[in-house]
Amino acid sequence: MGTGSHPVLQLSGVGRHFLQGENQISILDGADFTLHAGETVALVAPSGTGKSTLLHLAGLLEHPDEGDVLVNGVSCAGLPDDRRTAIRRSEIGFVYQFHHLLPEFSALENIMMPQLISGLPKADARERAEQLLDYMRIGHRADHRPAELSGGEQQRVAIARAVANAPLVLLADEPTGNLDPETAGYVFEALDALVRQSGLSAVIATHNHDLASLMNRRVTLHDGKVVEV
């Protein structure tokens, strides 16, 4: 989908600054970015330029120092934390470089968890978790705990968990960063297929230019701004 579709995520004049001794370091400075429904965007930028900060702001995990973040048209900068948490829970899925799965639960239970928290009946949560595991081609690993899974399998479970509540927006921070190239390729293909099949919108930070080329467009960070590649 192109720009005719509605924006699901907007960063408007977003700034994020840190004090280092006497000096103010600007990570983001008046950054603007729009993600449209059904669009996939690769964020390709060197380490230390603020990729993770941008994703944390977009995912309502941090507050901007100035500017606003809009999720599905709702202005979030001034919202109280409980409202931000509710929006994050229902509208945003997050995948990190490390899987952050709960070690004492099976793959299936890890994917059921966010659904149960949001009040879905257990049978429905199980059915959706099984579908997602099948979709990520690891249905046969459903009863295994994270420690019994390979790195690629762990990350596919983490992706399935991130989309379990059918969020509007998926944010991924180097989701294949600690995998070997072949495994990274498998994981990314599964992620790409899942995003397209479910009509998700996604921003995926990656160093891998082959993976980035699968996205609808690419952006980078330059002088605290988001710019098209």
PDB file of C-alpha atoms in Angstrom:
ATOM      1  CA  MET A   1       0.000   0.000   0.000  1.00  0.00           C
ATOM      2  CA  GLY A   2       1.229   3.465  -0.759  1.00  0.00           C
ATOM      3  CA  THR A   3       0.651   6.883   0.669  1.00  0.00           C
ATOM      4  CA  GLY A   4      -3.060   6.692  -0.145  1.00  0.00           C
ATOM      5  CA  SER A   5      -3.585   4.625   2.990  1.00  0.00           C
ATOM      6  CA  HIS A   6      -3.917   6.246   6.383  1.00  0.00           C
ATOM      7  CA  PRO A   7      -0.997   6.826   8.767  1.00  0.00           C
ATOM      8  CA  VAL A   8      -0.802   4.336  11.634  1.00  0.00           C
ATOM      9  CA  LEU A   9       2.319   5.849  13.212  1.00  0.00           C
ATOM     10  CA  GLN A  10       3.600   9.420  13.055  1.00  0.00           C
ATOM     11  CA  LEU A  11       6.553  11.092  14.694  1.00  0.00           C
ATOM     12  CA  SER A  12       6.143  14.832  14.520  1.00  0.00           C
ATOM     13  CA  GLY A  13       9.060  17.109  15.382  1.00  0.00           C
ATOM     14  CA  VAL A  14      10.370  14.590  17.888  1.00  0.00           C
ATOM     15  CA  GLY A  15      13.453  15.487  19.923  1.00  0.00           C
ATOM     16  CA  ARG A  16      15.441  13.423  22.398  1.00  0.00           C
ATOM     17  CA  HIS A  17      18.432  14.928  24.177  1.00  0.00           C
ATOM     18  CA  PHE A  18      20.909  13.811  26.814  1.00  0.00           C
ATOM     19  CA  LEU A  19      23.299  15.755  28.979  1.00  0.00           C
ATOM     20  CA  GLN A  20      26.907  14.643  28.815  1.00  0.00           C
ATOM     21  CA  GLY A  21      28.796  16.727  31.338  1.00  0.00           C
ATOM     22  CA  GLU A  22      28.038  20.323  30.335  1.00  0.00           C
ATOM     23  CA  ASN A  23      27.024  19.430  26.796  1.00  0.00           C
ATOM     24  CA  GLN A  24      23.612  18.536  25.464  1.00  0.00           C
ATOM     25  CA  ILE A  25      23.797  15.670  22.990  1.00  0.00           C
ATOM     26  CA  SER A  26      20.848  15.499  20.584  1.00  0.00           C
ATOM     27  CA  ILE A  27      20.007  11.956  19.533  1.00  0.00           C
ATOM     28  CA  LEU A  28      16.899  13.061  17.659  1.00  0.00           C
ATOM     29  CA  ASP A  29      16.262  16.676  16.723  1.00  0.00           C
ATOM     30  CA  GLY A  30      12.954  17.631  15.107  1.00  0.00           C
ATOM     31  CA  ALA A  31      12.557  14.175  13.587  1.00  0.00           C
ATOM     32  CA  ASP A  32       9.502  13.500  11.408  1.00  0.00           C
ATOM     33  CA  PHE A  33       8.374  10.097  10.203  1.00  0.00           C
ATOM     34  CA  THR A  34       5.126   8.589   8.909  1.00  0.00           C
ATOM     35  CA  LEU A  35       4.265   4.914   8.591  1.00  0.00           C
ATOM     36  CA  HIS A  36       1.169   4.086   6.542  1.00  0.00           C
ATOM     37  CA  ALA A  37      -1.174   1.132   6.960  1.00  0.00           C
ATOM     38  CA  GLY A  38       0.267  -2.024   5.426  1.00  0.00           C
ATOM     39  CA  GLU A  39       3.661  -0.462   4.790  1.00  0.00           C
ATOM     40  CA  THR A  40       7.031  -1.966   5.715  1.00  0.00           C
ATOM     41  CA  VAL A  41       9.981   0.329   6.349  1.00  0.00           C
ATOM     42  CA  ALA A  42      13.599  -0.644   6.959  1.00  0.00           C
ATOM     43  CA  LEU A  43      15.550   1.619   9.311  1.00  0.00           C
ATOM     44  CA  VAL A  44      19.176   1.299   8.237  1.00  0.00           C
ATOM     45  CA  ALA A  45      21.580   3.429  10.228  1.00  0.00           C
ATOM     46  CA  PRO A  46      24.952   2.918  11.905  1.00  0.00           C
ATOM     47  CA  SER A  47      25.043   1.995  15.590  1.00  0.00           C
ATOM     48  CA  GLY A  48      24.943   4.997  17.892  1.00  0.00           C
ATOM     49  CA  THR A  49      22.807   7.155  15.606  1.00  0.00           C
ATOM     50  CA  GLY A  50      19.628   6.680  17.638  1.00  0.00           C
ATOM     51  CA  LYS A  51      17.867   3.754  16.009  1.00  0.00           C
ATOM     52  CA  SER A  52      16.868   2.164  19.309  1.00  0.00           C
ATOM     53  CA  THR A  53      15.840   5.551  20.723  1.00  0.00           C
ATOM     54  CA  LEU A  54      13.611   6.156  17.700  1.00  0.00           C
ATOM     55  CA  LEU A  55      11.963   2.753  18.100  1.00  0.00           C
ATOM     56  CA  HIS A  56      11.504   3.219  21.858  1.00  0.00           C
ATOM     57  CA  LEU A  57       9.809   6.574  21.252  1.00  0.00           C
ATOM     58  CA  ALA A  58       7.649   5.106  18.474  1.00  0.00           C
ATOM     59  CA  GLY A  59       6.711   2.211  20.772  1.00  0.00           C
ATOM     60  CA  LEU A  60       5.816   4.562  23.651  1.00  0.00           C
ATOM     61  CA  LEU A  61       8.553   3.067  25.822  1.00  0.00           C
ATOM     62  CA  GLU A  62      10.183   6.507  26.198  1.00  0.00           C
ATOM     63  CA  HIS A  63       8.817  10.043  26.208  1.00  0.00           C
ATOM     64  CA  PRO A  64      10.112  12.557  23.648  1.00  0.00           C
ATOM     65  CA  ASP A  65      11.646  15.778  25.020  1.00  0.00           C
ATOM     66  CA  GLU A  66       9.649  17.643  22.402  1.00  0.00           C
ATOM     67  CA  GLY A  67       7.292  16.818  19.581  1.00  0.00           C
ATOM     68  CA  ASP A  68       4.587  14.171  19.470  1.00  0.00           C
ATOM     69  CA  VAL A  69       4.061  10.521  18.632  1.00  0.00           C
ATOM     70  CA  LEU A  70       0.691   9.612  17.117  1.00  0.00           C
ATOM     71  CA  VAL A  71      -0.503   6.018  17.032  1.00  0.00           C
ATOM     72  CA  ASN A  72      -3.459   5.548  14.687  1.00  0.00           C
ATOM     73  CA  GLY A  73      -4.124   9.278  14.882  1.00  0.00           C
ATOM     74  CA  VAL A  74      -4.069   9.444  18.691  1.00  0.00           C
ATOM     75  CA  SER A  75      -1.618  11.972  20.137  1.00  0.00           C
ATOM     76  CA  CYS A  76       0.394  10.136  22.795  1.00  0.00           C
ATOM     77  CA  ALA A  77       2.978  12.651  24.062  1.00  0.00           C
ATOM     78  CA  GLY A  78       0.714  14.088  26.743  1.00  0.00           C
ATOM     79  CA  LEU A  79      -1.114  10.933  27.748  1.00  0.00           C
ATOM     80  CA  PRO A  80      -0.793   9.484  31.261  1.00  0.00           C
ATOM     81  CA  ASP A  81       1.284   6.327  31.547  1.00  0.00           C
ATOM     82  CA  ASP A  82      -1.657   3.969  31.981  1.00  0.00           C
ATOM     83  CA  ARG A  83      -3.190   5.151  28.678  1.00  0.00           C
ATOM     84  CA  ARG A  84       0.184   4.855  26.927  1.00  0.00           C
ATOM     85  CA  THR A  85       0.557   1.319  28.304  1.00  0.00           C
ATOM     86  CA  ALA A  86      -2.931   0.396  27.071  1.00  0.00           C
ATOM     87  CA  ILE A  87      -2.160   1.709  23.568  1.00  0.00           C
ATOM     88  CA  ARG A  88       1.186  -0.045  23.532  1.00  0.00           C
ATOM     89  CA  ARG A  89      -0.439  -3.316  24.586  1.00  0.00           C
ATOM     90  CA  SER A  90      -3.197  -3.238  21.969  1.00  0.00           C
ATOM     91  CA  GLU A  91      -1.578  -1.439  19.015  1.00  0.00           C
ATOM     92  CA  ILE A  92       2.169  -2.130  19.096  1.00  0.00           C
ATOM     93  CA  GLY A  93       4.239  -5.295  18.860  1.00  0.00           C
ATOM     94  CA  PHE A  94       7.950  -5.153  19.725  1.00  0.00           C
ATOM     95  CA  VAL A  95      10.742  -7.546  18.736  1.00  0.00           C
ATOM     96  CA  TYR A  96      14.200  -7.070  20.228  1.00  0.00           C
ATOM     97  CA  GLN A  97      17.587  -8.411  19.174  1.00  0.00           C
ATOM     98  CA  PHE A  98      17.399 -10.897  22.064  1.00  0.00           C
ATOM     99  CA  HIS A  99      14.218 -12.908  22.368  1.00  0.00           C
ATOM    100  CA  HIS A 100      13.229 -12.063  25.994  1.00  0.00           C
ATOM    101  CA  LEU A 101      11.021 -15.154  26.159  1.00  0.00           C
ATOM    102  CA  LEU A 102       9.940 -16.397  29.582  1.00  0.00           C
ATOM    103  CA  PRO A 103      12.251 -19.375  30.219  1.00  0.00           C
ATOM    104  CA  GLU A 104       9.880 -21.422  32.372  1.00  0.00           C
ATOM    105  CA  PHE A 105       7.096 -21.482  29.746  1.00  0.00           C
ATOM    106  CA  SER A 106       6.820 -23.361  26.468  1.00  0.00           C
ATOM    107  CA  ALA A 107       6.883 -21.637  23.077  1.00  0.00           C
ATOM    108  CA  LEU A 108       3.089 -21.989  22.891  1.00  0.00           C
ATOM    109  CA  GLU A 109       2.568 -20.547  26.387  1.00  0.00           C
ATOM    110  CA  ASN A 110       4.861 -17.599  25.632  1.00  0.00           C
ATOM    111  CA  ILE A 111       2.655 -16.665  22.667  1.00  0.00           C
ATOM    112  CA  MET A 112      -0.560 -17.211  24.622  1.00  0.00           C
ATOM    113  CA  MET A 113       0.604 -14.949  27.457  1.00  0.00           C
ATOM    114  CA  PRO A 114      -0.034 -11.477  25.935  1.00  0.00           C
ATOM    115  CA  GLN A 115      -3.422 -12.663  24.689  1.00  0.00           C
ATOM    116  CA  LEU A 116      -4.455 -13.920  28.134  1.00  0.00           C
ATOM    117  CA  ILE A 117      -3.300 -10.635  29.685  1.00  0.00           C
ATOM    118  CA  SER A 118      -5.585  -8.763  27.290  1.00  0.00           C
ATOM    119  CA  GLY A 119      -8.515 -10.957  28.307  1.00  0.00           C
ATOM    120  CA  LEU A 120      -8.821 -13.481  25.460  1.00  0.00           C
ATOM    121  CA  PRO A 121     -10.305 -16.866  26.454  1.00  0.00           C
ATOM    122  CA  LYS A 122      -7.677 -19.581  26.866  1.00  0.00           C
ATOM    123  CA  ALA A 123      -8.959 -21.740  23.986  1.00  0.00           C
ATOM    124  CA  ASP A 124      -8.841 -18.800  21.565  1.00  0.00           C
ATOM    125  CA  ALA A 125      -5.368 -17.785  22.744  1.00  0.00           C
ATOM    126  CA  ARG A 126      -4.132 -21.351  22.238  1.00  0.00           C
ATOM    127  CA  GLU A 127      -5.626 -21.567  18.750  1.00  0.00           C
ATOM    128  CA  ARG A 128      -4.037 -18.287  17.655  1.00  0.00           C
ATOM    129  CA  ALA A 129      -0.684 -19.275  19.188  1.00  0.00           C
ATOM    130  CA  GLU A 130      -0.781 -22.600  17.312  1.00  0.00           C
ATOM    131  CA  GLN A 131      -1.600 -20.815  14.031  1.00  0.00           C
ATOM    132  CA  LEU A 132       1.285 -18.405  14.503  1.00  0.00           C
ATOM    133  CA  LEU A 133       3.747 -21.183  15.331  1.00  0.00           C
ATOM    134  CA  ASP A 134       2.651 -23.055  12.196  1.00  0.00           C
ATOM    135  CA  TYR A 135       2.968 -19.886  10.186  1.00  0.00           C
ATOM    136  CA  MET A 136       6.520 -19.369  11.447  1.00  0.00           C
ATOM    137  CA  ARG A 137       7.146 -23.050  10.558  1.00  0.00           C
ATOM    138  CA  ILE A 138       7.865 -24.145  14.118  1.00  0.00           C
ATOM    139  CA  GLY A 139       4.542 -25.744  15.068  1.00  0.00           C
ATOM    140  CA  HIS A 140       6.449 -28.935  15.949  1.00  0.00           C
ATOM    141  CA  ARG A 141       8.341 -26.979  18.664  1.00  0.00           C
ATOM    142  CA  ALA A 142       5.222 -25.734  20.485  1.00  0.00           C
ATOM    143  CA  ASP A 143       5.883 -27.633  23.730  1.00  0.00           C
ATOM    144  CA  HIS A 144       9.583 -26.804  23.958  1.00  0.00           C
ATOM    145  CA  ARG A 145      10.932 -24.217  26.365  1.00  0.00           C
ATOM    146  CA  PRO A 146      13.174 -21.428  25.010  1.00  0.00           C
ATOM    147  CA  ALA A 147      16.386 -23.143  26.217  1.00  0.00           C
ATOM    148  CA  GLU A 148      15.509 -26.165  24.068  1.00  0.00           C
ATOM    149  CA  LEU A 149      15.138 -24.062  20.906  1.00  0.00           C
ATOM    150  CA  SER A 150      17.802 -22.841  18.482  1.00  0.00           C
ATOM    151  CA  GLY A 151      18.485 -19.098  18.195  1.00  0.00           C
ATOM    152  CA  GLY A 152      16.441 -18.868  15.015  1.00  0.00           C
ATOM    153  CA  GLU A 153      13.536 -20.743  16.596  1.00  0.00           C
ATOM    154  CA  GLN A 154      13.635 -18.542  19.698  1.00  0.00           C
ATOM    155  CA  GLN A 155      13.454 -15.421  17.545  1.00  0.00           C
ATOM    156  CA  ARG A 156      10.557 -16.800  15.496  1.00  0.00           C
ATOM    157  CA  VAL A 157       8.666 -17.467  18.751  1.00  0.00           C
ATOM    158  CA  ALA A 158       9.448 -13.896  19.860  1.00  0.00           C
ATOM    159  CA  ILE A 159       8.058 -12.539  16.571  1.00  0.00           C
ATOM    160  CA  ALA A 160       4.919 -14.669  16.926  1.00  0.00           C
ATOM    161  CA  ARG A 161       4.470 -13.358  20.486  1.00  0.00           C
ATOM    162  CA  ALA A 162       4.882  -9.752  19.284  1.00  0.00           C
ATOM    163  CA  VAL A 163       2.009 -10.125  16.808  1.00  0.00           C
ATOM    164  CA  ALA A 164      -0.181 -12.364  19.012  1.00  0.00           C
ATOM    165  CA  ASN A 165      -2.540  -9.512  19.889  1.00  0.00           C
ATOM    166  CA  ALA A 166      -2.825  -8.431  16.234  1.00  0.00           C
ATOM    167  CA  PRO A 167      -1.166  -5.044  16.743  1.00  0.00           C
ATOM    168  CA  LEU A 168      -1.389  -2.287  14.134  1.00  0.00           C
ATOM    169  CA  VAL A 169       2.347  -1.683  14.150  1.00  0.00           C
ATOM    170  CA  LEU A 170       5.294  -4.034  14.551  1.00  0.00           C
ATOM    171  CA  LEU A 171       8.591  -2.481  15.657  1.00  0.00           C
ATOM    172  CA  ALA A 172      11.709  -4.633  15.422  1.00  0.00           C
ATOM    173  CA  ASP A 173      15.169  -3.648  16.657  1.00  0.00           C
ATOM    174  CA  GLU A 174      17.818  -5.730  14.832  1.00  0.00           C
ATOM    175  CA  PRO A 175      15.603  -8.844  15.063  1.00  0.00           C
ATOM    176  CA  THR A 176      18.221 -10.972  13.301  1.00  0.00           C
ATOM    177  CA  GLY A 177      21.264  -9.192  14.745  1.00  0.00           C
ATOM    178  CA  ASN A 178      22.619 -12.122  16.748  1.00  0.00           C
ATOM    179  CA  LEU A 179      21.889 -14.882  14.217  1.00  0.00           C
ATOM    180  CA  ASP A 180      24.155 -16.319  11.538  1.00  0.00           C
ATOM    181  CA  PRO A 181      23.356 -15.097   7.971  1.00  0.00           C
ATOM    182  CA  GLU A 182      21.487 -18.213   6.848  1.00  0.00           C
ATOM    183  CA  THR A 183      19.321 -18.349   9.988  1.00  0.00           C
ATOM    184  CA  ALA A 184      18.770 -14.588   9.747  1.00  0.00           C
ATOM    185  CA  GLY A 185      17.480 -15.120   6.208  1.00  0.00           C
ATOM    186  CA  TYR A 186      14.953 -17.746   7.360  1.00  0.00           C
ATOM    187  CA  VAL A 187      13.744 -15.609  10.242  1.00  0.00           C
ATOM    188  CA  PHE A 188      13.429 -12.521   8.094  1.00  0.00           C
ATOM    189  CA  GLU A 189      11.527 -14.349   5.338  1.00  0.00           C
ATOM    190  CA  ALA A 190       9.093 -15.651   7.960  1.00  0.00           C
ATOM    191  CA  LEU A 191       8.739 -12.149   9.432  1.00  0.00           C
ATOM    192  CA  ASP A 192       8.233 -10.578   5.995  1.00  0.00           C
ATOM    193  CA  ALA A 193       5.582 -13.163   5.042  1.00  0.00           C
ATOM    194  CA  LEU A 194       3.776 -12.725   8.365  1.00  0.00           C
ATOM    195  CA  VAL A 195       3.714  -8.930   8.017  1.00  0.00           C
ATOM    196  CA  ARG A 196       2.353  -9.086   4.449  1.00  0.00           C
ATOM    197  CA  GLN A 197      -0.174 -11.814   5.172  1.00  0.00           C
ATOM    198  CA  SER A 198      -1.606 -10.022   8.198  1.00  0.00           C
ATOM    199  CA  GLY A 199      -1.569  -6.506   6.722  1.00  0.00           C
ATOM    200  CA  LEU A 200       0.663  -5.297   9.543  1.00  0.00           C
ATOM    201  CA  SER A 201       2.687  -2.124   9.268  1.00  0.00           C
ATOM    202  CA  ALA A 202       6.289  -2.547  10.331  1.00  0.00           C
ATOM    203  CA  VAL A 203       9.450  -0.599  11.071  1.00  0.00           C
ATOM    204  CA  ILE A 204      12.441  -2.908  11.167  1.00  0.00           C
ATOM    205  CA  ALA A 205      15.895  -1.703  12.158  1.00  0.00           C
ATOM    206  CA  THR A 206      18.527  -3.836  10.490  1.00  0.00           C
ATOM    207  CA  HIS A 207      22.159  -3.722   9.389  1.00  0.00           C
ATOM    208  CA  ASN A 208      21.436  -6.299   6.712  1.00  0.00           C
ATOM    209  CA  HIS A 209      20.937  -4.610   3.346  1.00  0.00           C
ATOM    210  CA  ASP A 210      19.579  -7.778   1.709  1.00  0.00           C
ATOM    211  CA  LEU A 211      16.849  -7.873   4.321  1.00  0.00           C
ATOM    212  CA  ALA A 212      16.234  -4.129   4.062  1.00  0.00           C
ATOM    213  CA  SER A 213      15.700  -4.438   0.318  1.00  0.00           C
ATOM    214  CA  LEU A 214      12.609  -6.599   0.951  1.00  0.00           C
ATOM    215  CA  MET A 215      10.838  -3.656   2.600  1.00  0.00           C
ATOM    216  CA  ASN A 216       8.669  -1.077   0.799  1.00  0.00           C
ATOM    217  CA  ARG A 217      11.139   1.694   1.566  1.00  0.00           C
ATOM    218  CA  ARG A 218      14.266   2.480   3.545  1.00  0.00           C
ATOM    219  CA  VAL A 219      15.051   5.340   5.874  1.00  0.00           C
ATOM    220  CA  THR A 220      18.135   6.303   7.844  1.00  0.00           C
ATOM    221  CA  LEU A 221      19.048   8.788  10.570  1.00  0.00           C
ATOM    222  CA  HIS A 222      21.161  11.806   9.762  1.00  0.00           C
ATOM    223  CA  ASP A 223      21.825  14.730  12.128  1.00  0.00           C
ATOM    224  CA  GLY A 224      18.937  13.644  14.328  1.00  0.00           C
ATOM    225  CA  LYS A 225      16.444  13.549  11.428  1.00  0.00           C
ATOM    226  CA  VAL A 226      14.770  10.651   9.639  1.00  0.00           C
ATOM    227  CA  VAL A 227      15.682  10.757   5.938  1.00  0.00           C
ATOM    228  CA  GLU A 228      14.732   8.524   2.997  1.00  0.00           C
ATOM    229  CA  VAL A 229      17.530   6.390   1.580  1.00  0.00           C
TER     230      VAL A 229
END
